Amino acid sequence: MKAGPDIAMVASLVGDPARANMLTALLSGRALTASELSQEAGVTPQTASSHLSKLESGGLIEQEKQGRHRYYRLADPDVGGVLEGLAALAARAGHMRVRTGPKDPALRRARVCYDHLAGDLGVQMLDSLRQQKLVRQHKHDIELTAEGERFLESTLQIGADALTHPRRPVCKACLDWSERRHHLAGTLGAALLQRFTELKWAARDPTPGSRVVQFTRQGEKRFAALFGGDE
């Protein structure tokens, strides 16, 4: 037996269609109940419970008890990054689901990837940050510049303290499945989406499992003023 990480074990957990649907629903960043996840997976509650147990034992999700209810969420941002990367690989290889719905264009335009902005607007934002020299990127490595720190503080009131995390980088490149380019993850990506929500520029679709982020008209104007694009 060869030493090292057991990729096959993780792949087997993600590879089951029902579990893949559950994990994709949890990419919304919200904690969902077993009942909600069983609906996302299209399986019975008993089958969903078995799948959730396997995912939890495999370290991909964690549960939180609140009263009589149990909620499940992704174990950490790395799991979200892997899932988005797999989605990008599947899209590039042509493995697309045949059914699309009315929210598909909205999902491609702006969505949550665990806790940061993805889709066309997420990629556009990272492009703009690079062009304005607020971040610098070399391949997968992204670094916030001193000018970027001043921009965040003066324009969006995001201080350095909000970006500090013992186990998470400030900036991280995350491969976007629909654009097949990078959007911004890390504590900065999370702080920006949170700030857009606080300013009421954008809001997450309240539907359980939905990843769509909806920008208001005013929010689109403010976003475009900072990061380019059509108003």
mmCIF file of C-alpha atoms in Angstrom, residues 4-204:
data_model
loop_
_atom_site.group_PDB
_atom_site.id
_atom_site.type_symbol
_atom_site.label_atom_id
_atom_site.label_comp_id
_atom_site.label_asym_id
_atom_site.label_seq_id
_atom_site.Cartn_x
_atom_site.Cartn_y
_atom_site.Cartn_z
ATOM 1 C CA GLY A 4 -0.008 9.490 1.627
ATOM 2 C CA PRO A 5 -3.488 10.991 1.545
ATOM 3 C CA ASP A 6 -6.297 8.641 0.581
ATOM 4 C CA ILE A 7 -7.748 10.451 -2.423
ATOM 5 C CA ALA A 8 -9.903 7.467 -3.354
ATOM 6 C CA MET A 9 -11.770 7.596 -0.035
ATOM 7 C CA VAL A 10 -12.646 11.282 -0.440
ATOM 8 C CA ALA A 11 -13.542 10.760 -4.096
ATOM 9 C CA SER A 12 -15.890 7.914 -3.188
ATOM 10 C CA LEU A 13 -17.700 10.159 -0.713
ATOM 11 C CA VAL A 14 -18.122 12.973 -3.226
ATOM 12 C CA GLY A 15 -18.779 10.632 -6.153
ATOM 13 C CA ASP A 16 -22.156 9.338 -5.043
ATOM 14 C CA PRO A 17 -24.849 11.424 -6.839
ATOM 15 C CA ALA A 18 -27.001 11.902 -3.740
ATOM 16 C CA ARG A 19 -24.037 12.955 -1.597
ATOM 17 C CA ALA A 20 -22.770 15.221 -4.382
ATOM 18 C CA ASN A 21 -26.151 16.979 -4.426
ATOM 19 C CA MET A 22 -26.027 17.421 -0.652
ATOM 20 C CA LEU A 23 -22.524 18.870 -0.754
ATOM 21 C CA THR A 24 -23.441 21.200 -3.602
ATOM 22 C CA ALA A 25 -26.414 22.477 -1.602
ATOM 23 C CA LEU A 26 -24.095 23.165 1.332
ATOM 24 C CA LEU A 27 -21.907 25.296 -0.931
ATOM 25 C CA SER A 28 -24.520 27.970 -0.247
ATOM 26 C CA GLY A 29 -22.692 28.472 3.055
ATOM 27 C CA ARG A 30 -25.866 27.877 5.033
ATOM 28 C CA ALA A 31 -26.401 25.089 7.513
ATOM 29 C CA LEU A 32 -29.254 22.839 6.359
ATOM 30 C CA THR A 33 -31.321 20.197 8.109
ATOM 31 C CA ALA A 34 -31.294 16.527 7.179
ATOM 32 C CA SER A 35 -34.821 16.949 5.802
ATOM 33 C CA GLU A 36 -33.756 19.811 3.528
ATOM 34 C CA LEU A 37 -30.731 17.846 2.359
ATOM 35 C CA SER A 38 -32.823 14.748 1.662
ATOM 36 C CA GLN A 39 -34.967 16.894 -0.650
ATOM 37 C CA GLU A 40 -31.861 18.267 -2.369
ATOM 38 C CA ALA A 41 -30.570 14.729 -2.865
ATOM 39 C CA GLY A 42 -33.919 13.257 -3.913
ATOM 40 C CA VAL A 43 -33.716 10.427 -1.373
ATOM 41 C CA THR A 44 -35.708 9.304 1.646
ATOM 42 C CA PRO A 45 -34.881 10.731 5.092
ATOM 43 C CA GLN A 46 -33.492 7.336 6.159
ATOM 44 C CA THR A 47 -31.156 7.191 3.170
ATOM 45 C CA ALA A 48 -30.150 10.810 3.711
ATOM 46 C CA SER A 49 -29.224 10.034 7.315
ATOM 47 C CA SER A 50 -26.904 7.265 6.131
ATOM 48 C CA HIS A 51 -25.254 9.556 3.573
ATOM 49 C CA LEU A 52 -24.805 12.341 6.123
ATOM 50 C CA SER A 53 -23.196 9.937 8.586
ATOM 51 C CA LYS A 54 -20.663 8.902 5.946
ATOM 52 C CA LEU A 55 -19.894 12.480 4.992
ATOM 53 C CA GLU A 56 -19.433 13.459 8.630
ATOM 54 C CA SER A 57 -17.194 10.471 9.360
ATOM 55 C CA GLY A 58 -15.153 11.385 6.282
ATOM 56 C CA GLY A 59 -14.570 14.910 7.592
ATOM 57 C CA LEU A 60 -16.410 16.694 4.781
ATOM 58 C CA ILE A 61 -19.307 18.046 6.846
ATOM 59 C CA GLU A 62 -20.040 18.838 10.472
ATOM 60 C CA GLN A 63 -23.264 19.064 12.395
ATOM 61 C CA GLU A 64 -24.599 21.555 14.878
ATOM 62 C CA LYS A 65 -27.468 20.882 17.282
ATOM 63 C CA GLN A 66 -29.971 23.611 18.006
ATOM 64 C CA GLY A 67 -32.867 22.529 20.143
ATOM 65 C CA ARG A 68 -34.354 19.395 18.650
ATOM 66 C CA HIS A 69 -32.896 20.101 15.230
ATOM 67 C CA ARG A 70 -29.564 19.131 13.728
ATOM 68 C CA TYR A 71 -28.006 21.300 11.082
ATOM 69 C CA TYR A 72 -25.232 20.329 8.696
ATOM 70 C CA ARG A 73 -22.610 22.490 7.031
ATOM 71 C CA LEU A 74 -19.353 21.982 5.133
ATOM 72 C CA ALA A 75 -16.470 21.256 7.495
ATOM 73 C CA ASP A 76 -14.314 24.156 6.271
ATOM 74 C CA PRO A 77 -13.621 26.443 3.294
ATOM 75 C CA ASP A 78 -11.189 23.932 1.775
ATOM 76 C CA VAL A 79 -14.065 21.519 1.169
ATOM 77 C CA GLY A 80 -15.919 24.274 -0.666
ATOM 78 C CA GLY A 81 -12.862 25.026 -2.789
ATOM 79 C CA VAL A 82 -12.490 21.385 -3.768
ATOM 80 C CA LEU A 83 -16.168 21.129 -4.744
ATOM 81 C CA GLU A 84 -16.036 24.288 -6.867
ATOM 82 C CA GLY A 85 -12.846 22.983 -8.493
ATOM 83 C CA LEU A 86 -14.508 19.667 -9.295
ATOM 84 C CA ALA A 87 -17.454 21.534 -10.796
ATOM 85 C CA ALA A 88 -15.052 23.514 -12.998
ATOM 86 C CA LEU A 89 -13.360 20.280 -14.102
ATOM 87 C CA ALA A 90 -16.719 18.677 -14.885
ATOM 88 C CA ALA A 91 -17.800 21.705 -16.910
ATOM 89 C CA ARG A 92 -14.525 21.767 -18.854
ATOM 90 C CA ALA A 93 -14.814 18.045 -19.592
ATOM 91 C CA GLY A 94 -18.380 18.495 -20.821
ATOM 92 C CA HIS A 95 -20.110 16.678 -17.969
ATOM 93 C CA MET A 96 -23.059 19.020 -17.581
ATOM 94 C CA ARG A 97 -26.516 18.315 -16.232
ATOM 95 C CA VAL A 98 -29.057 18.373 -19.013
ATOM 96 C CA ARG A 99 -31.772 20.127 -17.035
ATOM 97 C CA THR A 100 -31.496 23.867 -16.580
ATOM 98 C CA GLY A 101 -33.956 26.132 -14.856
ATOM 99 C CA PRO A 102 -34.840 29.809 -14.785
ATOM 100 C CA LYS A 103 -32.245 30.450 -12.094
ATOM 101 C CA ASP A 104 -29.360 29.058 -14.144
ATOM 102 C CA PRO A 105 -28.371 32.459 -15.655
ATOM 103 C CA ALA A 106 -28.622 34.044 -12.206
ATOM 104 C CA LEU A 107 -26.417 31.294 -10.766
ATOM 105 C CA ARG A 108 -23.784 31.949 -13.403
ATOM 106 C CA ARG A 109 -23.908 35.701 -12.865
ATOM 107 C CA ALA A 110 -23.504 35.783 -9.077
ATOM 108 C CA ARG A 111 -23.535 33.012 -6.499
ATOM 109 C CA VAL A 112 -22.081 32.009 -3.163
ATOM 110 C CA CYS A 113 -19.088 29.696 -3.162
ATOM 111 C CA TYR A 114 -19.141 28.691 0.524
ATOM 112 C CA ASP A 115 -18.748 32.263 1.844
ATOM 113 C CA HIS A 116 -17.413 34.352 -1.047
ATOM 114 C CA LEU A 117 -18.689 35.710 -4.358
ATOM 115 C CA ALA A 118 -18.441 33.508 -7.434
ATOM 116 C CA GLY A 119 -19.754 33.622 -10.982
ATOM 117 C CA ASP A 120 -19.311 36.371 -13.553
ATOM 118 C CA LEU A 121 -19.313 39.143 -10.939
ATOM 119 C CA GLY A 122 -16.825 37.290 -8.725
ATOM 120 C CA VAL A 123 -14.381 36.876 -11.609
ATOM 121 C CA GLN A 124 -14.958 40.486 -12.665
ATOM 122 C CA MET A 125 -14.151 41.686 -9.145
ATOM 123 C CA LEU A 126 -10.843 39.830 -9.005
ATOM 124 C CA ASP A 127 -9.900 41.110 -12.482
ATOM 125 C CA SER A 128 -10.596 44.665 -11.338
ATOM 126 C CA LEU A 129 -8.641 44.268 -8.101
ATOM 127 C CA ARG A 130 -5.638 43.129 -10.146
ATOM 128 C CA GLN A 131 -5.976 45.915 -12.713
ATOM 129 C CA GLN A 132 -6.191 48.537 -9.960
ATOM 130 C CA LYS A 133 -3.116 46.952 -8.334
ATOM 131 C CA LEU A 134 -5.084 46.344 -5.140
ATOM 132 C CA VAL A 135 -3.957 42.731 -5.266
ATOM 133 C CA ARG A 136 -1.144 41.060 -7.156
ATOM 134 C CA GLN A 137 -1.447 37.562 -8.551
ATOM 135 C CA HIS A 138 1.120 35.084 -9.799
ATOM 136 C CA LYS A 139 -0.574 31.918 -11.017
ATOM 137 C CA HIS A 140 -2.552 30.696 -7.964
ATOM 138 C CA ASP A 141 -0.897 33.021 -5.435
ATOM 139 C CA ILE A 142 -2.717 36.266 -4.630
ATOM 140 C CA GLU A 143 -1.456 38.954 -2.267
ATOM 141 C CA LEU A 144 -3.218 42.046 -0.944
ATOM 142 C CA THR A 145 -1.102 45.151 -1.603
ATOM 143 C CA ALA A 146 -0.626 48.129 0.724
ATOM 144 C CA GLU A 147 -2.734 50.176 -1.685
ATOM 145 C CA GLY A 148 -5.381 47.478 -1.460
ATOM 146 C CA GLU A 149 -5.423 47.691 2.324
ATOM 147 C CA ARG A 150 -5.983 51.452 2.121
ATOM 148 C CA PHE A 151 -8.732 50.976 -0.460
ATOM 149 C CA LEU A 152 -10.601 48.454 1.700
ATOM 150 C CA GLU A 153 -10.372 50.629 4.798
ATOM 151 C CA SER A 154 -11.403 53.901 3.147
ATOM 152 C CA THR A 155 -13.989 52.618 0.671
ATOM 153 C CA LEU A 156 -15.624 49.628 2.366
ATOM 154 C CA GLN A 157 -14.540 50.004 6.000
ATOM 155 C CA ILE A 158 -12.882 46.582 5.998
ATOM 156 C CA GLY A 159 -9.938 46.712 8.401
ATOM 157 C CA ALA A 160 -6.954 44.399 8.637
ATOM 158 C CA ASP A 161 -8.379 42.785 11.788
ATOM 159 C CA ALA A 162 -11.350 41.461 9.819
ATOM 160 C CA LEU A 163 -8.988 39.583 7.507
ATOM 161 C CA THR A 164 -6.956 37.809 10.175
ATOM 162 C CA HIS A 165 -7.553 34.083 10.625
ATOM 163 C CA PRO A 166 -5.152 31.511 12.130
ATOM 164 C CA ARG A 167 -5.836 28.812 9.519
ATOM 165 C CA ARG A 168 -7.004 30.709 6.453
ATOM 166 C CA PRO A 169 -5.142 32.938 3.993
ATOM 167 C CA VAL A 170 -6.246 36.490 3.307
ATOM 168 C CA CYS A 171 -6.388 35.866 -0.437
ATOM 169 C CA LYS A 172 -6.834 32.634 -2.317
ATOM 170 C CA ALA A 173 -7.572 31.842 -5.950
ATOM 171 C CA CYS A 174 -10.666 29.700 -6.417
ATOM 172 C CA LEU A 175 -11.408 28.235 -9.845
ATOM 173 C CA ASP A 176 -14.863 29.332 -10.971
ATOM 174 C CA TRP A 177 -16.853 26.493 -12.551
ATOM 175 C CA SER A 178 -19.004 28.647 -14.839
ATOM 176 C CA GLU A 179 -16.357 31.163 -15.914
ATOM 177 C CA ARG A 180 -13.440 28.683 -15.753
ATOM 178 C CA ARG A 181 -11.253 31.443 -14.390
ATOM 179 C CA HIS A 182 -10.385 32.477 -10.866
ATOM 180 C CA HIS A 183 -12.517 34.356 -8.394
ATOM 181 C CA LEU A 184 -11.366 35.551 -4.973
ATOM 182 C CA ALA A 185 -11.618 33.318 -1.900
ATOM 183 C CA GLY A 186 -9.919 33.538 1.510
ATOM 184 C CA THR A 187 -10.831 35.899 4.322
ATOM 185 C CA LEU A 188 -10.859 38.854 1.914
ATOM 186 C CA GLY A 189 -13.354 37.185 -0.407
ATOM 187 C CA ALA A 190 -15.577 36.368 2.573
ATOM 188 C CA ALA A 191 -15.281 39.887 4.036
ATOM 189 C CA LEU A 192 -16.223 41.517 0.728
ATOM 190 C CA LEU A 193 -19.382 39.445 0.270
ATOM 191 C CA GLN A 194 -20.355 40.035 3.890
ATOM 192 C CA ARG A 195 -19.868 43.770 3.407
ATOM 193 C CA PHE A 196 -21.987 43.802 0.239
ATOM 194 C CA THR A 197 -24.737 42.129 2.271
ATOM 195 C CA GLU A 198 -24.393 44.566 5.188
ATOM 196 C CA LEU A 199 -24.623 47.521 2.796
ATOM 197 C CA LYS A 200 -27.729 45.913 1.227
ATOM 198 C CA TRP A 201 -26.082 45.897 -2.175
ATOM 199 C CA ALA A 202 -26.815 42.193 -2.449
ATOM 200 C CA ALA A 203 -28.706 39.404 -0.717
ATOM 201 C CA ARG A 204 -28.650 35.647 -0.908
#
